[in-house]
Amino acid sequence: MNIQIFGVKKCFDTKKAERYFKERNVKFQFIDLNEKTLSKGELQSVKASVPLNDLINKQAKEYKALNLDQIRSAEIREELLLAHPRLYVTPIVRNGKKATVGYQPEIWKEWE
C-alpha cells in the first residue's frame, strides 16, 4: 500500500485517519494542505474515485467568500479548489488510484 493523507494538522478527522493507519502499522505520507496543495494531476486522480462536489467543504469560510454556491462550472470549481486548499473536505486519503474523502475506515479495511 502507498497511502497518502492530505489534510490539515488541526482537523479532527485527519488526526483520526492518521491514528487508524498508525494502529495498523501501515506507513503513510502526510501532506499538510496549509503548506502544499494537491497538484492538478493528483486532483484528477482523486476525482476518478470521488465526485468533485464531494471534495468541496460547504462549511468553509472561503466557500461563502468565493460565492461557490453560485458557480456551476466544474472547471471553475476545480480551479478554485486548486487555488484555495482550505476548500477541501479533509482528510483526502489516497492509495494508488483509489481515494476517499473524510474518515472512511470501512473502505480503508478493503485496501489492506
PDB file of N, CA and C in Angstrom:
ATOM      1  N   MET A   1       0.835  -1.194   0.000  1.00  0.00           N
ATOM      2  CA  MET A   1       0.000   0.000   0.000  1.00  0.00           C
ATOM      3  C   MET A   1       0.871   1.244   0.000  1.00  0.00           C
ATOM      4  N   ASN A   2       0.406   2.238  -0.713  1.00  0.00           N
ATOM      5  CA  ASN A   2       1.098   3.517  -0.793  1.00  0.00           C
ATOM      6  C   ASN A   2       0.100   4.597  -0.382  1.00  0.00           C
ATOM      7  N   ILE A   3      -0.040   4.815   0.924  1.00  0.00           N
ATOM      8  CA  ILE A   3      -1.067   5.706   1.454  1.00  0.00           C
ATOM      9  C   ILE A   3      -0.555   7.136   1.546  1.00  0.00           C
ATOM     10  N   GLN A   4      -1.379   8.055   1.057  1.00  0.00           N
ATOM     11  CA  GLN A   4      -1.133   9.479   1.221  1.00  0.00           C
ATOM     12  C   GLN A   4      -2.355  10.068   1.917  1.00  0.00           C
ATOM     13  N   ILE A   5      -2.115  10.884   2.946  1.00  0.00           N
ATOM     14  CA  ILE A   5      -3.193  11.567   3.638  1.00  0.00           C
ATOM     15  C   ILE A   5      -3.008  13.065   3.432  1.00  0.00           C
ATOM     16  N   PHE A   6      -3.949  13.675   2.732  1.00  0.00           N
ATOM     17  CA  PHE A   6      -3.956  15.116   2.552  1.00  0.00           C
ATOM     18  C   PHE A   6      -4.910  15.694   3.584  1.00  0.00           C
ATOM     19  N   GLY A   7      -4.428  16.612   4.407  1.00  0.00           N
ATOM     20  CA  GLY A   7      -5.287  17.199   5.424  1.00  0.00           C
ATOM     21  C   GLY A   7      -4.603  18.367   6.094  1.00  0.00           C
ATOM     22  N   VAL A   8      -5.187  18.805   7.195  1.00  0.00           N
ATOM     23  CA  VAL A   8      -4.588  19.867   8.000  1.00  0.00           C
ATOM     24  C   VAL A   8      -4.404  19.339   9.413  1.00  0.00           C
ATOM     25  N   LYS A   9      -3.354  19.805  10.068  1.00  0.00           N
ATOM     26  CA  LYS A   9      -2.989  19.274  11.382  1.00  0.00           C
ATOM     27  C   LYS A   9      -4.075  19.477  12.432  1.00  0.00           C
ATOM     28  N   LYS A  10      -4.882  20.518  12.305  1.00  0.00           N
ATOM     29  CA  LYS A  10      -5.898  20.809  13.310  1.00  0.00           C
ATOM     30  C   LYS A  10      -7.216  20.068  13.068  1.00  0.00           C
ATOM     31  N   CYS A  11      -7.337  19.348  11.965  1.00  0.00           N
ATOM     32  CA  CYS A  11      -8.581  18.662  11.621  1.00  0.00           C
ATOM     33  C   CYS A  11      -8.714  17.364  12.427  1.00  0.00           C
ATOM     34  N   PHE A  12      -9.819  17.228  13.128  1.00  0.00           N
ATOM     35  CA  PHE A  12     -10.071  16.059  13.969  1.00  0.00           C
ATOM     36  C   PHE A  12     -10.116  14.775  13.138  1.00  0.00           C
ATOM     37  N   ASP A  13     -10.814  14.796  11.992  1.00  0.00           N
ATOM     38  CA  ASP A  13     -10.909  13.592  11.151  1.00  0.00           C
ATOM     39  C   ASP A  13      -9.562  13.214  10.540  1.00  0.00           C
ATOM     40  N   THR A  14      -8.733  14.208  10.249  1.00  0.00           N
ATOM     41  CA  THR A  14      -7.396  13.920   9.722  1.00  0.00           C
ATOM     42  C   THR A  14      -6.572  13.202  10.787  1.00  0.00           C
ATOM     43  N   LYS A  15      -6.652  13.669  12.024  1.00  0.00           N
ATOM     44  CA  LYS A  15      -5.930  13.015  13.121  1.00  0.00           C
ATOM     45  C   LYS A  15      -6.424  11.580  13.308  1.00  0.00           C
ATOM     46  N   LYS A  16      -7.742  11.373  13.189  1.00  0.00           N
ATOM     47  CA  LYS A  16      -8.301  10.025  13.325  1.00  0.00           C
ATOM     48  C   LYS A  16      -7.788   9.116  12.200  1.00  0.00           C
ATOM     49  N   ALA A  17      -7.688   9.654  10.985  1.00  0.00           N
ATOM     50  CA  ALA A  17      -7.178   8.862   9.857  1.00  0.00           C
ATOM     51  C   ALA A  17      -5.719   8.468  10.094  1.00  0.00           C
ATOM     52  N   GLU A  18      -4.913   9.414  10.561  1.00  0.00           N
ATOM     53  CA  GLU A  18      -3.514   9.102  10.855  1.00  0.00           C
ATOM     54  C   GLU A  18      -3.434   8.006  11.915  1.00  0.00           C
ATOM     55  N   ARG A  19      -4.227   8.127  12.966  1.00  0.00           N
ATOM     56  CA  ARG A  19      -4.233   7.134  14.042  1.00  0.00           C
ATOM     57  C   ARG A  19      -4.661   5.760  13.515  1.00  0.00           C
ATOM     58  N   TYR A  20      -5.663   5.747  12.619  1.00  0.00           N
ATOM     59  CA  TYR A  20      -6.147   4.487  12.045  1.00  0.00           C
ATOM     60  C   TYR A  20      -4.991   3.719  11.394  1.00  0.00           C
ATOM     61  N   PHE A  21      -4.203   4.404  10.561  1.00  0.00           N
ATOM     62  CA  PHE A  21      -3.111   3.731   9.854  1.00  0.00           C
ATOM     63  C   PHE A  21      -1.938   3.417  10.782  1.00  0.00           C
ATOM     64  N   LYS A  22      -1.655   4.292  11.755  1.00  0.00           N
ATOM     65  CA  LYS A  22      -0.579   4.021  12.716  1.00  0.00           C
ATOM     66  C   LYS A  22      -0.884   2.769  13.523  1.00  0.00           C
ATOM     67  N   GLU A  23      -2.142   2.636  13.980  1.00  0.00           N
ATOM     68  CA  GLU A  23      -2.528   1.473  14.787  1.00  0.00           C
ATOM     69  C   GLU A  23      -2.377   0.162  14.028  1.00  0.00           C
ATOM     70  N   ARG A  24      -2.442   0.204  12.715  1.00  0.00           N
ATOM     71  CA  ARG A  24      -2.326  -0.993  11.885  1.00  0.00           C
ATOM     72  C   ARG A  24      -0.934  -1.127  11.271  1.00  0.00           C
ATOM     73  N   ASN A  25       0.000  -0.308  11.748  1.00  0.00           N
ATOM     74  CA  ASN A  25       1.381  -0.313  11.266  1.00  0.00           C
ATOM     75  C   ASN A  25       1.468  -0.166   9.745  1.00  0.00           C
ATOM     76  N   VAL A  26       0.613   0.691   9.199  1.00  0.00           N
ATOM     77  CA  VAL A  26       0.629   0.981   7.763  1.00  0.00           C
ATOM     78  C   VAL A  26       1.332   2.323   7.579  1.00  0.00           C
ATOM     79  N   LYS A  27       2.414   2.299   6.821  1.00  0.00           N
ATOM     80  CA  LYS A  27       3.143   3.542   6.569  1.00  0.00           C
ATOM     81  C   LYS A  27       2.313   4.440   5.658  1.00  0.00           C
ATOM     82  N   PHE A  28       2.374   5.742   5.927  1.00  0.00           N
ATOM     83  CA  PHE A  28       1.653   6.707   5.105  1.00  0.00           C
ATOM     84  C   PHE A  28       2.458   7.987   5.014  1.00  0.00           C
ATOM     85  N   GLN A  29       2.127   8.781   4.029  1.00  0.00           N
ATOM     86  CA  GLN A  29       2.744  10.090   3.846  1.00  0.00           C
ATOM     87  C   GLN A  29       1.678  11.125   4.155  1.00  0.00           C
ATOM     88  N   PHE A  30       1.965  12.047   5.076  1.00  0.00           N
ATOM     89  CA  PHE A  30       1.025  13.114   5.409  1.00  0.00           C
ATOM     90  C   PHE A  30       1.409  14.371   4.640  1.00  0.00           C
ATOM     91  N   ILE A  31       0.446  14.967   3.954  1.00  0.00           N
ATOM     92  CA  ILE A  31       0.664  16.215   3.228  1.00  0.00           C
ATOM     93  C   ILE A  31      -0.253  17.252   3.840  1.00  0.00           C
ATOM     94  N   ASP A  32       0.349  18.289   4.432  1.00  0.00           N
ATOM     95  CA  ASP A  32      -0.413  19.362   5.072  1.00  0.00           C
ATOM     96  C   ASP A  32      -0.887  20.330   3.988  1.00  0.00           C
ATOM     97  N   LEU A  33      -2.205  20.444   3.840  1.00  0.00           N
ATOM     98  CA  LEU A  33      -2.768  21.309   2.803  1.00  0.00           C
ATOM     99  C   LEU A  33      -2.511  22.794   3.063  1.00  0.00           C
ATOM    100  N   ASN A  34      -2.101  23.140   4.281  1.00  0.00           N
ATOM    101  CA  ASN A  34      -1.735  24.530   4.552  1.00  0.00           C
ATOM    102  C   ASN A  34      -0.359  24.855   3.973  1.00  0.00           C
ATOM    103  N   GLU A  35       0.446  23.819   3.718  1.00  0.00           N
ATOM    104  CA  GLU A  35       1.796  24.017   3.192  1.00  0.00           C
ATOM    105  C   GLU A  35       1.898  23.672   1.709  1.00  0.00           C
ATOM    106  N   LYS A  36       1.201  22.618   1.287  1.00  0.00           N
ATOM    107  CA  LYS A  36       1.277  22.156  -0.100  1.00  0.00           C
ATOM    108  C   LYS A  36      -0.091  21.628  -0.504  1.00  0.00           C
ATOM    109  N   THR A  37      -0.597  22.086  -1.624  1.00  0.00           N
ATOM    110  CA  THR A  37      -1.915  21.650  -2.078  1.00  0.00           C
ATOM    111  C   THR A  37      -1.791  20.491  -3.060  1.00  0.00           C
ATOM    112  N   LEU A  38      -2.905  19.911  -3.423  1.00  0.00           N
ATOM    113  CA  LEU A  38      -2.902  18.859  -4.432  1.00  0.00           C
ATOM    114  C   LEU A  38      -2.504  19.467  -5.771  1.00  0.00           C
ATOM    115  N   SER A  39      -1.726  18.715  -6.538  1.00  0.00           N
ATOM    116  CA  SER A  39      -1.409  19.154  -7.893  1.00  0.00           C
ATOM    117  C   SER A  39      -2.626  18.859  -8.774  1.00  0.00           C
ATOM    118  N   LYS A  40      -2.623  19.397  -9.967  1.00  0.00           N
ATOM    119  CA  LYS A  40      -3.737  19.159 -10.886  1.00  0.00           C
ATOM    120  C   LYS A  40      -3.877  17.663 -11.188  1.00  0.00           C
ATOM    121  N   GLY A  41      -2.747  16.979 -11.355  1.00  0.00           N
ATOM    122  CA  GLY A  41      -2.764  15.535 -11.608  1.00  0.00           C
ATOM    123  C   GLY A  41      -3.300  14.737 -10.433  1.00  0.00           C
ATOM    124  N   GLU A  42      -2.901  15.138  -9.215  1.00  0.00           N
ATOM    125  CA  GLU A  42      -3.406  14.462  -8.020  1.00  0.00           C
ATOM    126  C   GLU A  42      -4.912  14.668  -7.885  1.00  0.00           C
ATOM    127  N   LEU A  43      -5.377  15.876  -8.179  1.00  0.00           N
ATOM    128  CA  LEU A  43      -6.815  16.154  -8.110  1.00  0.00           C
ATOM    129  C   LEU A  43      -7.573  15.305  -9.125  1.00  0.00           C
ATOM    130  N   GLN A  44      -7.028  15.148 -10.337  1.00  0.00           N
ATOM    131  CA  GLN A  44      -7.674  14.311 -11.354  1.00  0.00           C
ATOM    132  C   GLN A  44      -7.758  12.859 -10.871  1.00  0.00           C
ATOM    133  N   SER A  45      -6.691  12.381 -10.231  1.00  0.00           N
ATOM    134  CA  SER A  45      -6.666  11.022  -9.711  1.00  0.00           C
ATOM    135  C   SER A  45      -7.728  10.834  -8.623  1.00  0.00           C
ATOM    136  N   VAL A  46      -7.843  11.798  -7.718  1.00  0.00           N
ATOM    137  CA  VAL A  46      -8.845  11.718  -6.655  1.00  0.00           C
ATOM    138  C   VAL A  46     -10.250  11.789  -7.251  1.00  0.00           C
ATOM    139  N   LYS A  47     -10.435  12.642  -8.258  1.00  0.00           N
ATOM    140  CA  LYS A  47     -11.756  12.790  -8.888  1.00  0.00           C
ATOM    141  C   LYS A  47     -12.225  11.516  -9.578  1.00  0.00           C
ATOM    142  N   ALA A  48     -11.303  10.623  -9.915  1.00  0.00           N
ATOM    143  CA  ALA A  48     -11.689   9.349 -10.522  1.00  0.00           C
ATOM    144  C   ALA A  48     -12.449   8.483  -9.516  1.00  0.00           C
ATOM    145  N   SER A  49     -12.209   8.692  -8.220  1.00  0.00           N
ATOM    146  CA  SER A  49     -12.874   7.921  -7.168  1.00  0.00           C
ATOM    147  C   SER A  49     -13.950   8.704  -6.419  1.00  0.00           C
ATOM    148  N   VAL A  50     -13.791  10.033  -6.389  1.00  0.00           N
ATOM    149  CA  VAL A  50     -14.680  10.877  -5.587  1.00  0.00           C
ATOM    150  C   VAL A  50     -15.220  12.012  -6.460  1.00  0.00           C
ATOM    151  N   PRO A  51     -16.540  12.216  -6.491  1.00  0.00           N
ATOM    152  CA  PRO A  51     -17.092  13.338  -7.266  1.00  0.00           C
ATOM    153  C   PRO A  51     -16.548  14.680  -6.779  1.00  0.00           C
ATOM    154  N   LEU A  52     -16.352  15.604  -7.700  1.00  0.00           N
ATOM    155  CA  LEU A  52     -15.787  16.920  -7.378  1.00  0.00           C
ATOM    156  C   LEU A  52     -16.560  17.615  -6.262  1.00  0.00           C
ATOM    157  N   ASN A  53     -17.880  17.585  -6.322  1.00  0.00           N
ATOM    158  CA  ASN A  53     -18.676  18.293  -5.316  1.00  0.00           C
ATOM    159  C   ASN A  53     -18.507  17.717  -3.912  1.00  0.00           C
ATOM    160  N   ASP A  54     -18.134  16.419  -3.813  1.00  0.00           N
ATOM    161  CA  ASP A  54     -17.896  15.815  -2.501  1.00  0.00           C
ATOM    162  C   ASP A  54     -16.582  16.290  -1.885  1.00  0.00           C
ATOM    163  N   LEU A  55     -15.696  16.850  -2.705  1.00  0.00           N
ATOM    164  CA  LEU A  55     -14.418  17.360  -2.214  1.00  0.00           C
ATOM    165  C   LEU A  55     -14.545  18.754  -1.612  1.00  0.00           C
ATOM    166  N   ILE A  56     -15.629  19.449  -1.915  1.00  0.00           N
ATOM    167  CA  ILE A  56     -15.777  20.848  -1.510  1.00  0.00           C
ATOM    168  C   ILE A  56     -16.467  20.941  -0.161  1.00  0.00           C
ATOM    169  N   ASN A  57     -15.806  21.634   0.770  1.00  0.00           N
ATOM    170  CA  ASN A  57     -16.348  21.841   2.109  1.00  0.00           C
ATOM    171  C   ASN A  57     -17.283  23.052   2.077  1.00  0.00           C
ATOM    172  N   LYS A  58     -18.563  22.788   2.120  1.00  0.00           N
ATOM    173  CA  LYS A  58     -19.552  23.861   2.052  1.00  0.00           C
ATOM    174  C   LYS A  58     -19.614  24.687   3.340  1.00  0.00           C
ATOM    175  N   GLN A  59     -18.947  24.215   4.405  1.00  0.00           N
ATOM    176  CA  GLN A  59     -18.898  24.942   5.674  1.00  0.00           C
ATOM    177  C   GLN A  59     -17.694  25.891   5.754  1.00  0.00           C
ATOM    178  N   ALA A  60     -16.782  25.794   4.796  1.00  0.00           N
ATOM    179  CA  ALA A  60     -15.568  26.611   4.826  1.00  0.00           C
ATOM    180  C   ALA A  60     -15.897  28.087   4.600  1.00  0.00           C
ATOM    181  N   LYS A  61     -15.141  28.945   5.274  1.00  0.00           N
ATOM    182  CA  LYS A  61     -15.339  30.395   5.115  1.00  0.00           C
ATOM    183  C   LYS A  61     -15.141  30.806   3.657  1.00  0.00           C
ATOM    184  N   GLU A  62     -14.150  30.181   3.004  1.00  0.00           N
ATOM    185  CA  GLU A  62     -13.853  30.514   1.615  1.00  0.00           C
ATOM    186  C   GLU A  62     -15.014  30.175   0.681  1.00  0.00           C
ATOM    187  N   TYR A  63     -15.785  29.153   1.036  1.00  0.00           N
ATOM    188  CA  TYR A  63     -16.918  28.739   0.190  1.00  0.00           C
ATOM    189  C   TYR A  63     -17.884  29.902  -0.001  1.00  0.00           C
ATOM    190  N   LYS A  64     -18.222  30.558   1.097  1.00  0.00           N
ATOM    191  CA  LYS A  64     -19.141  31.695   1.019  1.00  0.00           C
ATOM    192  C   LYS A  64     -18.453  32.920   0.428  1.00  0.00           C
ATOM    193  N   ALA A  65     -17.200  33.146   0.817  1.00  0.00           N
ATOM    194  CA  ALA A  65     -16.465  34.319   0.336  1.00  0.00           C
ATOM    195  C   ALA A  65     -16.278  34.284  -1.180  1.00  0.00           C
ATOM    196  N   LEU A  66     -16.096  33.085  -1.740  1.00  0.00           N
ATOM    197  CA  LEU A  66     -15.870  32.939  -3.183  1.00  0.00           C
ATOM    198  C   LEU A  66     -17.178  32.716  -3.953  1.00  0.00           C
ATOM    199  N   ASN A  67     -18.315  32.736  -3.236  1.00  0.00           N
ATOM    200  CA  ASN A  67     -19.630  32.508  -3.852  1.00  0.00           C
ATOM    201  C   ASN A  67     -19.682  31.197  -4.627  1.00  0.00           C
ATOM    202  N   LEU A  68     -19.085  30.166  -4.077  1.00  0.00           N
ATOM    203  CA  LEU A  68     -19.055  28.881  -4.769  1.00  0.00           C
ATOM    204  C   LEU A  68     -20.445  28.290  -4.971  1.00  0.00           C
ATOM    205  N   ASP A  69     -21.384  28.651  -4.109  1.00  0.00           N
ATOM    206  CA  ASP A  69     -22.743  28.139  -4.283  1.00  0.00           C
ATOM    207  C   ASP A  69     -23.389  28.670  -5.563  1.00  0.00           C
ATOM    208  N   GLN A  70     -22.846  29.762  -6.104  1.00  0.00           N
ATOM    209  CA  GLN A  70     -23.363  30.346  -7.342  1.00  0.00           C
ATOM    210  C   GLN A  70     -22.646  29.820  -8.594  1.00  0.00           C
ATOM    211  N   ILE A  71     -21.528  29.156  -8.400  1.00  0.00           N
ATOM    212  CA  ILE A  71     -20.705  28.697  -9.533  1.00  0.00           C
ATOM    213  C   ILE A  71     -21.099  27.273  -9.911  1.00  0.00           C
ATOM    214  N   ARG A  72     -21.552  27.100 -11.136  1.00  0.00           N
ATOM    215  CA  ARG A  72     -21.992  25.779 -11.610  1.00  0.00           C
ATOM    216  C   ARG A  72     -20.908  25.055 -12.417  1.00  0.00           C
ATOM    217  N   SER A  73     -20.010  25.792 -13.023  1.00  0.00           N
ATOM    218  CA  SER A  73     -18.997  25.213 -13.897  1.00  0.00           C
ATOM    219  C   SER A  73     -17.995  24.365 -13.114  1.00  0.00           C
ATOM    220  N   ALA A  74     -17.865  23.097 -13.496  1.00  0.00           N
ATOM    221  CA  ALA A  74     -16.931  22.193 -12.828  1.00  0.00           C
ATOM    222  C   ALA A  74     -15.487  22.662 -13.004  1.00  0.00           C
ATOM    223  N   GLU A  75     -15.174  23.234 -14.164  1.00  0.00           N
ATOM    224  CA  GLU A  75     -13.802  23.696 -14.420  1.00  0.00           C
ATOM    225  C   GLU A  75     -13.431  24.831 -13.467  1.00  0.00           C
ATOM    226  N   ILE A  76     -14.348  25.766 -13.265  1.00  0.00           N
ATOM    227  CA  ILE A  76     -14.064  26.895 -12.373  1.00  0.00           C
ATOM    228  C   ILE A  76     -13.975  26.407 -10.931  1.00  0.00           C
ATOM    229  N   ARG A  77     -14.869  25.493 -10.540  1.00  0.00           N
ATOM    230  CA  ARG A  77     -14.811  24.939  -9.185  1.00  0.00           C
ATOM    231  C   ARG A  77     -13.468  24.243  -8.952  1.00  0.00           C
ATOM    232  N   GLU A  78     -13.017  23.512  -9.957  1.00  0.00           N
ATOM    233  CA  GLU A  78     -11.746  22.810  -9.858  1.00  0.00           C
ATOM    234  C   GLU A  78     -10.589  23.797  -9.702  1.00  0.00           C
ATOM    235  N   GLU A  79     -10.592  24.859 -10.502  1.00  0.00           N
ATOM    236  CA  GLU A  79      -9.537  25.873 -10.409  1.00  0.00           C
ATOM    237  C   GLU A  79      -9.535  26.537  -9.029  1.00  0.00           C
ATOM    238  N   LEU A  80     -10.721  26.802  -8.480  1.00  0.00           N
ATOM    239  CA  LEU A  80     -10.809  27.408  -7.155  1.00  0.00           C
ATOM    240  C   LEU A  80     -10.288  26.458  -6.077  1.00  0.00           C
ATOM    241  N   LEU A  81     -10.576  25.161  -6.219  1.00  0.00           N
ATOM    242  CA  LEU A  81     -10.049  24.174  -5.272  1.00  0.00           C
ATOM    243  C   LEU A  81      -8.520  24.156  -5.298  1.00  0.00           C
ATOM    244  N   LEU A  82      -7.958  24.184  -6.489  1.00  0.00           N
ATOM    245  CA  LEU A  82      -6.504  24.164  -6.624  1.00  0.00           C
ATOM    246  C   LEU A  82      -5.873  25.414  -6.015  1.00  0.00           C
ATOM    247  N   ALA A  83      -6.557  26.547  -6.136  1.00  0.00           N
ATOM    248  CA  ALA A  83      -6.029  27.816  -5.632  1.00  0.00           C
ATOM    249  C   ALA A  83      -6.301  28.018  -4.136  1.00  0.00           C
ATOM    250  N   HIS A  84      -7.332  27.365  -3.608  1.00  0.00           N
ATOM    251  CA  HIS A  84      -7.729  27.566  -2.205  1.00  0.00           C
ATOM    252  C   HIS A  84      -7.871  26.215  -1.501  1.00  0.00           C
ATOM    253  N   PRO A  85      -6.765  25.650  -1.013  1.00  0.00           N
ATOM    254  CA  PRO A  85      -6.809  24.310  -0.416  1.00  0.00           C
ATOM    255  C   PRO A  85      -7.697  24.203   0.825  1.00  0.00           C
ATOM    256  N   ARG A  86      -8.061  25.305   1.443  1.00  0.00           N
ATOM    257  CA  ARG A  86      -8.948  25.244   2.612  1.00  0.00           C
ATOM    258  C   ARG A  86     -10.378  24.887   2.233  1.00  0.00           C
ATOM    259  N   LEU A  87     -10.658  24.821   0.947  1.00  0.00           N
ATOM    260  CA  LEU A  87     -11.992  24.426   0.481  1.00  0.00           C
ATOM    261  C   LEU A  87     -12.211  22.914   0.517  1.00  0.00           C
ATOM    262  N   TYR A  88     -11.133  22.149   0.633  1.00  0.00           N
ATOM    263  CA  TYR A  88     -11.257  20.691   0.605  1.00  0.00           C
ATOM    264  C   TYR A  88     -11.902  20.154   1.885  1.00  0.00           C
ATOM    265  N   VAL A  89     -12.720  19.113   1.724  1.00  0.00           N
ATOM    266  CA  VAL A  89     -13.140  18.301   2.859  1.00  0.00           C
ATOM    267  C   VAL A  89     -11.934  17.425   3.183  1.00  0.00           C
ATOM    268  N   THR A  90     -11.568  17.334   4.456  1.00  0.00           N
ATOM    269  CA  THR A  90     -10.391  16.553   4.823  1.00  0.00           C
ATOM    270  C   THR A  90     -10.776  15.451   5.800  1.00  0.00           C
ATOM    271  N   PRO A  91     -10.006  14.387   5.843  1.00  0.00           N
ATOM    272  CA  PRO A  91      -8.814  14.105   5.046  1.00  0.00           C
ATOM    273  C   PRO A  91      -9.167  13.521   3.677  1.00  0.00           C
ATOM    274  N   ILE A  92      -8.276  13.734   2.746  1.00  0.00           N
ATOM    275  CA  ILE A  92      -8.340  13.042   1.461  1.00  0.00           C
ATOM    276  C   ILE A  92      -7.274  11.956   1.560  1.00  0.00           C
ATOM    277  N   VAL A  93      -7.692  10.711   1.475  1.00  0.00           N
ATOM    278  CA  VAL A  93      -6.760   9.583   1.617  1.00  0.00           C
ATOM    279  C   VAL A  93      -6.661   8.874   0.277  1.00  0.00           C
ATOM    280  N   ARG A  94      -5.419   8.757  -0.210  1.00  0.00           N
ATOM    281  CA  ARG A  94      -5.174   8.088  -1.493  1.00  0.00           C
ATOM    282  C   ARG A  94      -4.380   6.815  -1.283  1.00  0.00           C
ATOM    283  N   ASN A  95      -4.740   5.806  -2.064  1.00  0.00           N
ATOM    284  CA  ASN A  95      -3.979   4.556  -2.130  1.00  0.00           C
ATOM    285  C   ASN A  95      -3.895   4.201  -3.605  1.00  0.00           C
ATOM    286  N   GLY A  96      -2.820   4.629  -4.250  1.00  0.00           N
ATOM    287  CA  GLY A  96      -2.699   4.413  -5.691  1.00  0.00           C
ATOM    288  C   GLY A  96      -3.787   5.168  -6.424  1.00  0.00           C
ATOM    289  N   LYS A  97      -4.628   4.444  -7.171  1.00  0.00           N
ATOM    290  CA  LYS A  97      -5.702   5.073  -7.943  1.00  0.00           C
ATOM    291  C   LYS A  97      -6.990   5.205  -7.138  1.00  0.00           C
ATOM    292  N   LYS A  98      -7.032   4.646  -5.927  1.00  0.00           N
ATOM    293  CA  LYS A  98      -8.223   4.730  -5.084  1.00  0.00           C
ATOM    294  C   LYS A  98      -8.104   5.941  -4.165  1.00  0.00           C
ATOM    295  N   ALA A  99      -9.253   6.517  -3.799  1.00  0.00           N
ATOM    296  CA  ALA A  99      -9.236   7.675  -2.896  1.00  0.00           C
ATOM    297  C   ALA A  99     -10.549   7.751  -2.133  1.00  0.00           C
ATOM    298  N   THR A 100     -10.462   8.347  -0.940  1.00  0.00           N
ATOM    299  CA  THR A 100     -11.654   8.611  -0.134  1.00  0.00           C
ATOM    300  C   THR A 100     -11.558  10.026   0.412  1.00  0.00           C
ATOM    301  N   VAL A 101     -12.701  10.545   0.836  1.00  0.00           N
ATOM    302  CA  VAL A 101     -12.750  11.853   1.477  1.00  0.00           C
ATOM    303  C   VAL A 101     -13.450  11.679   2.811  1.00  0.00           C
ATOM    304  N   GLY A 102     -12.872  12.285   3.856  1.00  0.00           N
ATOM    305  CA  GLY A 102     -13.442  12.135   5.186  1.00  0.00           C
ATOM    306  C   GLY A 102     -12.906  10.879   5.847  1.00  0.00           C
ATOM    307  N   TYR A 103     -13.419  10.597   7.030  1.00  0.00           N
ATOM    308  CA  TYR A 103     -12.994   9.423   7.796  1.00  0.00           C
ATOM    309  C   TYR A 103     -13.777   8.216   7.305  1.00  0.00           C
ATOM    310  N   GLN A 104     -13.111   7.285   6.600  1.00  0.00           N
ATOM    311  CA  GLN A 104     -13.769   6.148   5.940  1.00  0.00           C
ATOM    312  C   GLN A 104     -13.094   4.814   6.277  1.00  0.00           C
ATOM    313  N   PRO A 105     -13.033   4.412   7.552  1.00  0.00           N
ATOM    314  CA  PRO A 105     -12.316   3.173   7.895  1.00  0.00           C
ATOM    315  C   PRO A 105     -12.892   1.924   7.242  1.00  0.00           C
ATOM    316  N   GLU A 106     -14.194   1.902   6.961  1.00  0.00           N
ATOM    317  CA  GLU A 106     -14.788   0.715   6.336  1.00  0.00           C
ATOM    318  C   GLU A 106     -14.248   0.500   4.919  1.00  0.00           C
ATOM    319  N   ILE A 107     -13.907   1.558   4.235  1.00  0.00           N
ATOM    320  CA  ILE A 107     -13.317   1.440   2.892  1.00  0.00           C
ATOM    321  C   ILE A 107     -11.828   1.124   3.016  1.00  0.00           C
ATOM    322  N   TRP A 108     -11.148   1.745   3.976  1.00  0.00           N
ATOM    323  CA  TRP A 108      -9.709   1.508   4.145  1.00  0.00           C
ATOM    324  C   TRP A 108      -9.428   0.049   4.508  1.00  0.00           C
ATOM    325  N   LYS A 109     -10.326  -0.615   5.207  1.00  0.00           N
ATOM    326  CA  LYS A 109     -10.131  -2.026   5.563  1.00  0.00           C
ATOM    327  C   LYS A 109      -9.995  -2.872   4.304  1.00  0.00           C
ATOM    328  N   GLU A 110     -10.756  -2.519   3.259  1.00  0.00           N
ATOM    329  CA  GLU A 110     -10.695  -3.261   1.999  1.00  0.00           C
ATOM    330  C   GLU A 110      -9.341  -3.097   1.307  1.00  0.00           C
ATOM    331  N   TRP A 111      -8.623  -2.035   1.604  1.00  0.00           N
ATOM    332  CA  TRP A 111      -7.324  -1.781   0.990  1.00  0.00           C
ATOM    333  C   TRP A 111      -6.240  -2.662   1.580  1.00  0.00           C
ATOM    334  N   GLU A 112      -6.429  -3.165   2.788  1.00  0.00           N
ATOM    335  CA  GLU A 112      -5.370  -3.908   3.479  1.00  0.00           C
ATOM    336  C   GLU A 112      -5.135  -5.266   2.849  1.00  0.00           C
TER     337      GLU A 112
END
